[in-house]
GROMACS .gro file of C-alpha atoms in nm:
model
  479
    1UNK     CA    1  10.610   9.103   8.676
    2UNK     CA    2  10.911   9.127   8.443
    3UNK     CA    3  11.056   8.793   8.549
    4UNK     CA    4  10.710   8.636   8.537
    5UNK     CA    5  10.675   8.717   8.173
    6UNK     CA    6  11.023   8.583   8.112
    7UNK     CA    7  10.905   8.246   8.230
    8UNK     CA    8  10.595   8.280   8.015
    9UNK     CA    9  10.820   8.319   7.708
   10UNK     CA   10  10.903   7.949   7.724
   11UNK     CA   11  10.540   7.836   7.733
   12UNK     CA   12  10.252   7.987   7.534
   13UNK     CA   13  10.057   8.220   7.766
   14UNK     CA   14   9.710   8.120   7.861
   15UNK     CA   15   9.430   8.363   7.800
   16UNK     CA   16   9.272   8.265   8.134
   17UNK     CA   17   9.442   8.266   8.472
   18UNK     CA   18   9.423   7.982   8.720
   19UNK     CA   19   9.156   8.177   8.911
   20UNK     CA   20   8.935   8.208   8.608
   21UNK     CA   21   9.020   8.572   8.537
   22UNK     CA   22   9.057   8.636   8.163
   23UNK     CA   23   9.384   8.781   8.036
   24UNK     CA   24   9.373   8.929   7.688
   25UNK     CA   25   9.636   8.832   7.431
   26UNK     CA   26   9.712   9.199   7.378
   27UNK     CA   27   9.784   9.235   7.750
   28UNK     CA   28  10.010   8.929   7.756
   29UNK     CA   29  10.193   9.056   7.447
   30UNK     CA   30  10.249   9.389   7.618
   31UNK     CA   31  10.378   9.218   7.933
   32UNK     CA   32  10.615   9.007   7.726
   33UNK     CA   33  10.752   9.317   7.551
   34UNK     CA   34  10.804   9.497   7.884
   35UNK     CA   35  10.988   9.198   8.024
   36UNK     CA   36  11.217   9.171   7.721
   37UNK     CA   37  11.310   9.538   7.749
   38UNK     CA   38  11.387   9.524   8.119
   39UNK     CA   39  11.560   9.193   8.178
   40UNK     CA   40  11.880   9.366   8.281
   41UNK     CA   41  11.715   9.617   8.511
   42UNK     CA   42  11.589   9.369   8.769
   43UNK     CA   43  11.726   9.051   8.925
   44UNK     CA   44  11.511   8.765   9.047
   45UNK     CA   45  11.578   8.406   9.140
   46UNK     CA   46  11.482   8.260   8.800
   47UNK     CA   47  11.099   8.289   8.782
   48UNK     CA   48  11.041   8.366   9.152
   49UNK     CA   49  11.001   8.676   9.366
   50UNK     CA   50  11.049   8.730   9.739
   51UNK     CA   51  10.767   8.834   9.973
   52UNK     CA   52  10.869   9.198  10.026
   53UNK     CA   53  10.913   9.262   9.654
   54UNK     CA   54  10.581   9.095   9.574
   55UNK     CA   55  10.397   9.309   9.828
   56UNK     CA   56  10.563   9.631   9.712
   57UNK     CA   57  10.541   9.567   9.338
   58UNK     CA   58  10.193   9.416   9.308
   59UNK     CA   59  10.019   9.611   9.584
   60UNK     CA   60   9.943   9.302   9.795
   61UNK     CA   61   9.916   9.246  10.168
   62UNK     CA   62  10.095   8.975  10.361
   63UNK     CA   63   9.765   8.795  10.416
   64UNK     CA   64   9.712   8.776  10.038
   65UNK     CA   65  10.025   8.560  10.004
   66UNK     CA   66   9.948   8.317  10.284
   67UNK     CA   67   9.759   8.069  10.063
   68UNK     CA   68  10.030   8.064   9.793
   69UNK     CA   69  10.297   7.792   9.798
   70UNK     CA   70  10.640   7.931   9.890
   71UNK     CA   71  10.992   7.811   9.826
   72UNK     CA   72  11.319   7.861  10.009
   73UNK     CA   73  11.566   8.108   9.864
   74UNK     CA   74  11.861   7.916   9.712
   75UNK     CA   75  12.185   7.938   9.907
   76UNK     CA   76  12.542   7.874   9.805
   77UNK     CA   77  12.511   7.506   9.896
   78UNK     CA   78  12.156   7.493   9.756
   79UNK     CA   79  12.023   7.405  10.100
   80UNK     CA   80  11.815   7.608  10.339
   81UNK     CA   81  11.815   7.657  10.714
   82UNK     CA   82  11.510   7.632  10.934
   83UNK     CA   83  11.577   7.966  11.105
   84UNK     CA   84  11.603   8.182  10.791
   85UNK     CA   85  11.429   8.516  10.780
   86UNK     CA   86  11.091   8.445  10.625
   87UNK     CA   87  11.035   8.784  10.465
   88UNK     CA   88  11.375   8.785  10.294
   89UNK     CA   89  11.401   8.416  10.200
   90UNK     CA   90  11.048   8.311  10.107
   91UNK     CA   91  11.008   8.301   9.729
   92UNK     CA   92  10.686   8.274   9.529
   93UNK     CA   93  10.628   8.182   9.166
   94UNK     CA   94  10.576   8.495   8.957
   95UNK     CA   95  10.279   8.349   8.770
   96UNK     CA   96  10.100   8.265   9.094
   97UNK     CA   97  10.168   8.610   9.243
   98UNK     CA   98  10.044   8.781   8.927
   99UNK     CA   99   9.726   8.573   8.916
  100UNK     CA  100   9.668   8.642   9.286
  101UNK     CA  101   9.712   9.014   9.223
  102UNK     CA  102   9.460   8.998   8.939
  103UNK     CA  103   9.213   8.830   9.173
  104UNK     CA  104   9.270   9.085   9.451
  105UNK     CA  105   9.249   9.395   9.229
  106UNK     CA  106   8.979   9.261   8.997
  107UNK     CA  107   9.128   9.341   8.656
  108UNK     CA  108   9.458   9.394   8.479
  109UNK     CA  109   9.386   9.769   8.452
  110UNK     CA  110   9.332   9.794   8.829
  111UNK     CA  111   9.651   9.596   8.886
  112UNK     CA  112   9.850   9.837   8.669
  113UNK     CA  113   9.708  10.127   8.870
  114UNK     CA  114   9.829   9.970   9.197
  115UNK     CA  115  10.155   9.824   9.069
  116UNK     CA  116  10.470  10.011   9.170
  117UNK     CA  117  10.778   9.879   8.989
  118UNK     CA  118  11.088   9.887   9.207
  119UNK     CA  119  11.299   9.964   8.901
  120UNK     CA  120  11.144  10.137   8.602
  121UNK     CA  121  11.244  10.137   8.239
  122UNK     CA  122  11.433  10.423   8.078
  123UNK     CA  123  11.127  10.576   7.918
  124UNK     CA  124  10.955  10.596   8.261
  125UNK     CA  125  11.232  10.795   8.426
  126UNK     CA  126  11.165  11.154   8.523
  127UNK     CA  127  11.368  11.440   8.379
  128UNK     CA  128  11.576  11.468   8.696
  129UNK     CA  129  11.654  11.094   8.683
  130UNK     CA  130  11.750  11.107   8.316
  131UNK     CA  131  11.978  11.397   8.398
  132UNK     CA  132  12.139  11.195   8.674
  133UNK     CA  133  12.193  10.904   8.435
  134UNK     CA  134  12.354  11.129   8.175
  135UNK     CA  135  12.582  11.302   8.421
  136UNK     CA  136  12.751  10.967   8.485
  137UNK     CA  137  12.875  10.958   8.125
  138UNK     CA  138  13.022  11.307   8.157
  139UNK     CA  139  13.217  11.260   8.480
  140UNK     CA  140  13.550  11.280   8.297
  141UNK     CA  141  13.491  11.597   8.091
  142UNK     CA  142  13.178  11.741   8.249
  143UNK     CA  143  13.327  12.076   8.355
  144UNK     CA  144  13.501  12.167   8.030
  145UNK     CA  145  13.198  12.299   7.845
  146UNK     CA  146  13.092  12.518   8.137
  147UNK     CA  147  13.451  12.639   8.182
  148UNK     CA  148  13.468  12.765   7.824
  149UNK     CA  149  13.124  12.929   7.834
  150UNK     CA  150  13.194  13.108   8.164
  151UNK     CA  151  13.531  13.237   8.038
  152UNK     CA  152  13.370  13.378   7.721
  153UNK     CA  153  13.092  13.540   7.923
  154UNK     CA  154  13.345  13.697   8.162
  155UNK     CA  155  13.543  13.858   7.878
  156UNK     CA  156  13.236  13.996   7.700
  157UNK     CA  157  13.076  14.127   8.020
  158UNK     CA  158  13.398  14.305   8.118
  159UNK     CA  159  13.392  14.502   7.790
  160UNK     CA  160  13.019  14.563   7.821
  161UNK     CA  161  13.051  14.693   8.178
  162UNK     CA  162  13.312  14.951   8.081
  163UNK     CA  163  13.098  15.083   7.794
  164UNK     CA  164  12.779  15.109   8.004
  165UNK     CA  165  12.939  15.293   8.295
  166UNK     CA  166  13.098  15.539   8.055
  167UNK     CA  167  12.768  15.603   7.875
  168UNK     CA  168  12.573  15.626   8.204
  169UNK     CA  169  12.819  15.888   8.334
  170UNK     CA  170  12.790  16.094   8.015
  171UNK     CA  171  12.409  16.078   7.988
  172UNK     CA  172  12.289  16.048   8.350
  173UNK     CA  173  12.043  15.773   8.248
  174UNK     CA  174  11.899  15.575   8.539
  175UNK     CA  175  11.816  15.272   8.320
  176UNK     CA  176  12.164  15.272   8.170
  177UNK     CA  177  12.317  15.296   8.516
  178UNK     CA  178  12.105  14.999   8.627
  179UNK     CA  179  12.231  14.804   8.325
  180UNK     CA  180  12.590  14.902   8.409
  181UNK     CA  181  12.541  14.765   8.762
  182UNK     CA  182  12.392  14.451   8.608
  183UNK     CA  183  12.697  14.400   8.386
  184UNK     CA  184  12.934  14.466   8.677
  185UNK     CA  185  12.757  14.200   8.885
  186UNK     CA  186  12.765  13.956   8.594
  187UNK     CA  187  13.139  14.010   8.556
  188UNK     CA  188  13.207  13.950   8.925
  189UNK     CA  189  12.976  13.649   8.933
  190UNK     CA  190  13.143  13.484   8.637
  191UNK     CA  191  13.483  13.531   8.798
  192UNK     CA  192  13.344  13.357   9.109
  193UNK     CA  193  13.200  13.077   8.893
  194UNK     CA  194  13.539  13.022   8.727
  195UNK     CA  195  13.699  12.982   9.070
  196UNK     CA  196  13.423  12.740   9.169
  197UNK     CA  197  13.479  12.526   8.860
  198UNK     CA  198  13.853  12.510   8.934
  199UNK     CA  199  13.804  12.420   9.300
  200UNK     CA  200  13.539  12.156   9.228
  201UNK     CA  201  13.793  11.958   9.023
  202UNK     CA  202  14.032  11.920   9.318
  203UNK     CA  203  14.084  11.573   9.460
  204UNK     CA  204  13.963  11.482   9.812
  205UNK     CA  205  14.207  11.551  10.096
  206UNK     CA  206  14.219  11.512  10.474
  207UNK     CA  207  14.010  11.824  10.534
  208UNK     CA  208  13.748  11.739  10.271
  209UNK     CA  209  13.736  11.358  10.238
  210UNK     CA  210  13.436  11.371  10.003
  211UNK     CA  211  13.599  11.620   9.767
  212UNK     CA  212  13.506  11.971   9.655
  213UNK     CA  213  13.217  11.885   9.424
  214UNK     CA  214  12.974  12.119   9.602
  215UNK     CA  215  13.193  12.424   9.533
  216UNK     CA  216  13.008  12.479   9.206
  217UNK     CA  217  12.679  12.505   9.394
  218UNK     CA  218  12.840  12.729   9.657
  219UNK     CA  219  12.974  12.976   9.400
  220UNK     CA  220  12.645  12.971   9.209
  221UNK     CA  221  12.462  13.048   9.534
  222UNK     CA  222  12.701  13.336   9.605
  223UNK     CA  223  12.637  13.460   9.252
  224UNK     CA  224  12.261  13.454   9.308
  225UNK     CA  225  12.294  13.640   9.640
  226UNK     CA  226  12.513  13.903   9.472
  227UNK     CA  227  12.258  13.959   9.196
  228UNK     CA  228  11.981  13.991   9.454
  229UNK     CA  229  12.166  14.231   9.686
  230UNK     CA  230  12.352  14.455   9.443
  231UNK     CA  231  12.189  14.408   9.105
  232UNK     CA  232  11.827  14.410   9.219
  233UNK     CA  233  11.875  14.637   9.519
  234UNK     CA  234  12.081  14.912   9.355
  235UNK     CA  235  11.874  14.916   9.037
  236UNK     CA  236  11.549  14.961   9.231
  237UNK     CA  237  11.705  15.216   9.465
  238UNK     CA  238  11.841  15.418   9.174
  239UNK     CA  239  11.506  15.409   8.992
  240UNK     CA  240  11.300  15.504   9.299
  241UNK     CA  241  11.538  15.788   9.388
  242UNK     CA  242  11.503  15.916   9.032
  243UNK     CA  243  11.124  15.920   9.067
  244UNK     CA  244  11.145  16.106   9.397
  245UNK     CA  245  11.410  16.351   9.277
  246UNK     CA  246  11.382  16.376   8.898
  247UNK     CA  247  11.668  16.535   8.709
  248UNK     CA  248  11.681  16.643   8.342
  249UNK     CA  249  11.842  16.396   8.105
  250UNK     CA  250  12.157  16.466   7.907
  251UNK     CA  251  12.167  16.389   7.531
  252UNK     CA  252  12.113  16.015   7.492
  253UNK     CA  253  12.322  15.954   7.180
  254UNK     CA  254  12.595  15.776   7.376
  255UNK     CA  255  12.331  15.566   7.550
  256UNK     CA  256  12.204  15.425   7.220
  257UNK     CA  257  12.557  15.340   7.108
  258UNK     CA  258  12.630  15.168   7.440
  259UNK     CA  259  12.305  14.971   7.438
  260UNK     CA  260  12.345  14.845   7.084
  261UNK     CA  261  12.703  14.738   7.153
  262UNK     CA  262  12.584  14.575   7.475
  263UNK     CA  263  12.320  14.387   7.282
  264UNK     CA  264  12.593  14.246   7.059
  265UNK     CA  265  12.815  14.145   7.354
  266UNK     CA  266  12.538  13.995   7.566
  267UNK     CA  267  12.376  13.832   7.266
  268UNK     CA  268  12.699  13.657   7.171
  269UNK     CA  269  12.749  13.534   7.528
  270UNK     CA  270  12.386  13.419   7.556
  271UNK     CA  271  12.405  13.231   7.224
  272UNK     CA  272  12.722  13.051   7.339
  273UNK     CA  273  12.559  12.948   7.666
  274UNK     CA  274  12.236  12.850   7.493
  275UNK     CA  275  12.415  12.625   7.243
  276UNK     CA  276  12.602  12.447   7.521
  277UNK     CA  277  12.291  12.398   7.734
  278UNK     CA  278  12.084  12.287   7.435
  279UNK     CA  279  12.347  12.028   7.336
  280UNK     CA  280  12.356  11.882   7.688
  281UNK     CA  281  11.978  11.882   7.719
  282UNK     CA  282  11.951  11.699   7.388
  283UNK     CA  283  12.199  11.435   7.507
  284UNK     CA  284  11.988  11.389   7.819
  285UNK     CA  285  11.672  11.374   7.603
  286UNK     CA  286  11.494  11.639   7.807
  287UNK     CA  287  11.371  11.990   7.737
  288UNK     CA  288  11.590  12.297   7.777
  289UNK     CA  289  11.371  12.425   8.062
  290UNK     CA  290  11.392  12.098   8.256
  291UNK     CA  291  11.770  12.096   8.217
  292UNK     CA  292  11.789  12.444   8.372
  293UNK     CA  293  11.530  12.362   8.638
  294UNK     CA  294  11.715  12.052   8.761
  295UNK     CA  295  12.033  12.262   8.800
  296UNK     CA  296  12.241  11.973   8.666
  297UNK     CA  297  12.524  12.212   8.574
  298UNK     CA  298  12.493  12.515   8.805
  299UNK     CA  299  12.773  12.725   8.655
  300UNK     CA  300  12.639  12.691   8.304
  301UNK     CA  301  12.284  12.758   8.418
  302UNK     CA  302  12.385  13.077   8.597
  303UNK     CA  303  12.559  13.209   8.284
  304UNK     CA  304  12.258  13.128   8.069
  305UNK     CA  305  12.014  13.295   8.309
  306UNK     CA  306  12.235  13.600   8.358
  307UNK     CA  307  12.288  13.651   7.985
  308UNK     CA  308  11.920  13.600   7.911
  309UNK     CA  309  11.834  13.857   8.177
  310UNK     CA  310  12.101  14.090   8.037
  311UNK     CA  311  11.958  14.076   7.684
  312UNK     CA  312  11.610  14.133   7.824
  313UNK     CA  313  11.742  14.418   8.039
  314UNK     CA  314  11.903  14.585   7.737
  315UNK     CA  315  11.567  14.575   7.561
  316UNK     CA  316  11.395  14.725   7.864
  317UNK     CA  317  11.657  14.998   7.896
  318UNK     CA  318  11.633  15.078   7.524
  319UNK     CA  319  11.255  15.112   7.544
  320UNK     CA  320  11.274  15.324   7.861
  321UNK     CA  321  11.535  15.561   7.717
  322UNK     CA  322  11.344  15.591   7.392
  323UNK     CA  323  11.024  15.682   7.579
  324UNK     CA  324  11.210  15.934   7.794
  325UNK     CA  325  11.360  16.091   7.485
  326UNK     CA  326  11.026  16.096   7.305
  327UNK     CA  327  10.830  16.236   7.603
  328UNK     CA  328  11.118  16.451   7.726
  329UNK     CA  329  11.060  16.311   8.076
  330UNK     CA  330  11.289  16.114   8.312
  331UNK     CA  331  10.994  15.911   8.447
  332UNK     CA  332  11.006  15.626   8.188
  333UNK     CA  333  11.380  15.597   8.239
  334UNK     CA  334  11.337  15.560   8.616
  335UNK     CA  335  11.057  15.306   8.570
  336UNK     CA  336  11.286  15.108   8.338
  337UNK     CA  337  11.547  15.092   8.615
  338UNK     CA  338  11.287  14.953   8.857
  339UNK     CA  339  11.170  14.691   8.604
  340UNK     CA  340  11.531  14.582   8.544
  341UNK     CA  341  11.574  14.547   8.921
  342UNK     CA  342  11.262  14.329   8.942
  343UNK     CA  343  11.396  14.114   8.656
  344UNK     CA  344  11.728  14.064   8.835
  345UNK     CA  345  11.546  13.978   9.157
  346UNK     CA  346  11.345  13.708   8.980
  347UNK     CA  347  11.655  13.551   8.825
  348UNK     CA  348  11.843  13.568   9.156
  349UNK     CA  349  11.558  13.398   9.344
  350UNK     CA  350  11.556  13.110   9.098
  351UNK     CA  351  11.935  13.065   9.120
  352UNK     CA  352  11.931  13.074   9.501
  353UNK     CA  353  11.645  12.827   9.533
  354UNK     CA  354  11.783  12.565   9.294
  355UNK     CA  355  12.138  12.571   9.431
  356UNK     CA  356  12.033  12.580   9.798
  357UNK     CA  357  11.838  12.255   9.747
  358UNK     CA  358  12.156  12.080   9.633
  359UNK     CA  359  12.367  12.218   9.917
  360UNK     CA  360  12.118  12.105  10.181
  361UNK     CA  361  12.168  11.747  10.059
  362UNK     CA  362  11.915  11.644   9.795
  363UNK     CA  363  11.853  11.271   9.781
  364UNK     CA  364  11.906  11.063   9.470
  365UNK     CA  365  11.602  10.979   9.255
  366UNK     CA  366  11.384  10.719   9.428
  367UNK     CA  367  11.415  10.462   9.149
  368UNK     CA  368  11.794  10.458   9.181
  369UNK     CA  369  11.770  10.404   9.556
  370UNK     CA  370  11.505  10.132   9.507
  371UNK     CA  371  11.725   9.958   9.250
  372UNK     CA  372  12.017   9.939   9.494
  373UNK     CA  373  11.797   9.826   9.785
  374UNK     CA  374  11.631   9.557   9.569
  375UNK     CA  375  11.973   9.420   9.474
  376UNK     CA  376  12.082   9.418   9.836
  377UNK     CA  377  11.765   9.239   9.945
  378UNK     CA  378  11.820   8.972   9.680
  379UNK     CA  379  12.179   8.909   9.790
  380UNK     CA  380  12.200   8.571   9.971
  381UNK     CA  381  12.441   8.714  10.231
  382UNK     CA  382  12.198   8.984  10.350
  383UNK     CA  383  11.889   8.933  10.565
  384UNK     CA  384  11.756   9.290  10.555
  385UNK     CA  385  11.850   9.651  10.473
  386UNK     CA  386  11.794   9.943  10.710
  387UNK     CA  387  11.853  10.320  10.738
  388UNK     CA  388  11.915  10.385  10.369
  389UNK     CA  389  12.044  10.731  10.277
  390UNK     CA  390  12.152  10.833   9.926
  391UNK     CA  391  12.252  11.194   9.870
  392UNK     CA  392  12.426  11.407   9.607
  393UNK     CA  393  12.770  11.543   9.692
  394UNK     CA  394  12.818  11.751   9.379
  395UNK     CA  395  12.745  11.770   9.009
  396UNK     CA  396  12.861  11.414   8.935
  397UNK     CA  397  12.926  11.266   9.282
  398UNK     CA  398  12.689  11.082   9.513
  399UNK     CA  399  12.700  10.891   9.839
  400UNK     CA  400  12.507  10.579   9.943
  401UNK     CA  401  12.482  10.469  10.304
  402UNK     CA  402  12.295  10.173  10.451
  403UNK     CA  403  12.294   9.940  10.751
  404UNK     CA  404  12.289   9.571  10.659
  405UNK     CA  405  12.179   9.274  10.866
  406UNK     CA  406  12.410   9.000  10.737
  407UNK     CA  407  12.322   8.632  10.754
  408UNK     CA  408  12.595   8.493  10.980
  409UNK     CA  409  12.527   8.135  10.877
  410UNK     CA  410  12.567   8.222  10.509
  411UNK     CA  411  12.892   8.407  10.577
  412UNK     CA  412  13.023   8.110  10.774
  413UNK     CA  413  12.910   7.863  10.508
  414UNK     CA  414  13.087   8.066  10.238
  415UNK     CA  415  13.405   8.066  10.446
  416UNK     CA  416  13.387   7.692  10.506
  417UNK     CA  417  13.325   7.608  10.141
  418UNK     CA  418  13.585   7.838   9.986
  419UNK     CA  419  13.867   7.870  10.242
  420UNK     CA  420  13.861   7.556  10.453
  421UNK     CA  421  13.926   7.187  10.387
  422UNK     CA  422  13.647   7.029  10.591
  423UNK     CA  423  13.814   6.691  10.663
  424UNK     CA  424  14.123   6.873  10.796
  425UNK     CA  425  13.901   7.101  11.003
  426UNK     CA  426  13.718   6.802  11.147
  427UNK     CA  427  14.047   6.643  11.251
  428UNK     CA  428  14.150   6.972  11.411
  429UNK     CA  429  13.827   6.976  11.612
  430UNK     CA  430  13.877   6.618  11.728
  431UNK     CA  431  14.222   6.705  11.860
  432UNK     CA  432  14.085   6.974  12.096
  433UNK     CA  433  14.134   6.845  12.452
  434UNK     CA  434  14.087   7.147  12.681
  435UNK     CA  435  13.931   7.494  12.699
  436UNK     CA  436  14.252   7.677  12.604
  437UNK     CA  437  14.281   7.487  12.277
  438UNK     CA  438  13.912   7.557  12.208
  439UNK     CA  439  13.967   7.931  12.264
  440UNK     CA  440  14.264   7.933  12.025
  441UNK     CA  441  14.060   7.742  11.767
  442UNK     CA  442  13.767   7.984  11.791
  443UNK     CA  443  13.992   8.290  11.778
  444UNK     CA  444  14.169   8.163  11.468
  445UNK     CA  445  13.859   8.080  11.267
  446UNK     CA  446  13.652   8.367  11.410
  447UNK     CA  447  13.906   8.615  11.274
  448UNK     CA  448  13.886   8.452  10.932
  449UNK     CA  449  13.506   8.464  10.935
  450UNK     CA  450  13.523   8.839  11.007
  451UNK     CA  451  13.770   8.878  10.721
  452UNK     CA  452  13.521   8.696  10.502
  453UNK     CA  453  13.253   8.947  10.606
  454UNK     CA  454  13.484   9.229  10.499
  455UNK     CA  455  13.536   9.061  10.161
  456UNK     CA  456  13.160   9.040  10.113
  457UNK     CA  457  13.119   9.411  10.196
  458UNK     CA  458  13.390   9.496   9.940
  459UNK     CA  459  13.212   9.282   9.681
  460UNK     CA  460  12.877   9.449   9.743
  461UNK     CA  461  13.030   9.797   9.731
  462UNK     CA  462  13.201   9.711   9.403
  463UNK     CA  463  12.873   9.592   9.251
  464UNK     CA  464  12.698   9.917   9.353
  465UNK     CA  465  12.967  10.145   9.209
  466UNK     CA  466  12.983   9.940   8.890
  467UNK     CA  467  12.609   9.969   8.835
  468UNK     CA  468  12.597  10.338   8.940
  469UNK     CA  469  12.935  10.499   8.857
  470UNK     CA  470  12.838  10.842   8.993
  471UNK     CA  471  12.811  10.694   9.344
  472UNK     CA  472  13.170  10.755   9.451
  473UNK     CA  473  13.126  10.677   9.822
  474UNK     CA  474  12.948  10.366   9.954
  475UNK     CA  475  12.922  10.325  10.332
  476UNK     CA  476  12.781   9.988  10.442
  477UNK     CA  477  12.753   9.915  10.814
  478UNK     CA  478  12.691   9.571  10.959
  479UNK     CA  479  12.422   9.549  11.227
   0.00000   0.00000   0.00000
């Protein structure tokens, strides 16, 4: 539809289609604006569209296109061969396809409901897709912000852990002990995250040809499992054991000092992480929650979630200790430990789920895959595209794999036109007198045709990586 409106920009649009279906001026103006905004996002052969794209984009069936006049797809020599693949090389005028779609669907509103653009505009991208687009810009310095935030959180949590364990030992508070375990787990987790950030920056080697990009998800997953096993498990165990075997509390003065200092430490770390996440979410033009939910930067997300849970846990512990002191009963303190354990379990579950999805091999957003496939289908050297797989290999690395059915005649024609002097070749053919000379001739030029196929694969791979810089590995196989 975008290219169709481009051709309409040269001639004033008619308010009535060739099938008698009225098209409002407002609708045509809207279509013209959409086309102007998306010229660079889709490639057509001038004002034409191939059969597969027309069926996919306008919601048509193959039988709907049978009565429309078709044209051959232009080749390098601007000629066409009688045995070309019809689905890949039949082109239809965009205006005729659009009018046919209006007739089939009944109205422009119904057409819009059925239409599925192969490549959408920026404003139509989902939050995950916008995040993917933004991560391409940050491939050179993407880990530095997370590195700084994790290092700050590690230092503050180390001090906080020492204070909480000391106060828990002096007071015997179950809630304070649960918070001390929480801080200890945070400290260990942030050390693991720092190692993951360092390893993820290593270059590919013989053992790991696709690099170490997934190490950040691995360390974040380990962090989540540690929080679940030790943070959640020990806190709940300590709280339940306190309910079953209550013990009198010691004076809680040290506990208040430790909790207020902890609030300062954890608050400073949480503010640092929040500012970094908020800045990146604003660059991606998405909400803070969607940034965290897409797990675009796992190390930074883990620090933010841990610090947020820590600040919340300090508040819970402070309330529990205050109630225990006011009621002179250890029950509220034990209940506070159980609530803190439940909080840690919730955070750990979220971290494990989001990072496990990336490690399994999450595919790229569908619009990115469709964009690449549409470009491949419109390449004159390719008949069809099969077995497409596009997966993420890390925070800013992706892989695209596809099997291509190349047009042998087009490859040969390109070789003949660019690398061979036809009159000299003709003389060489005329001089062939026996089968041995024919075999030598075929071997010589057959090898060069295969080399030409390799050059075309290199060209296509270069076009894909140029359009999508975060796709570091492109594997194209010839059928």
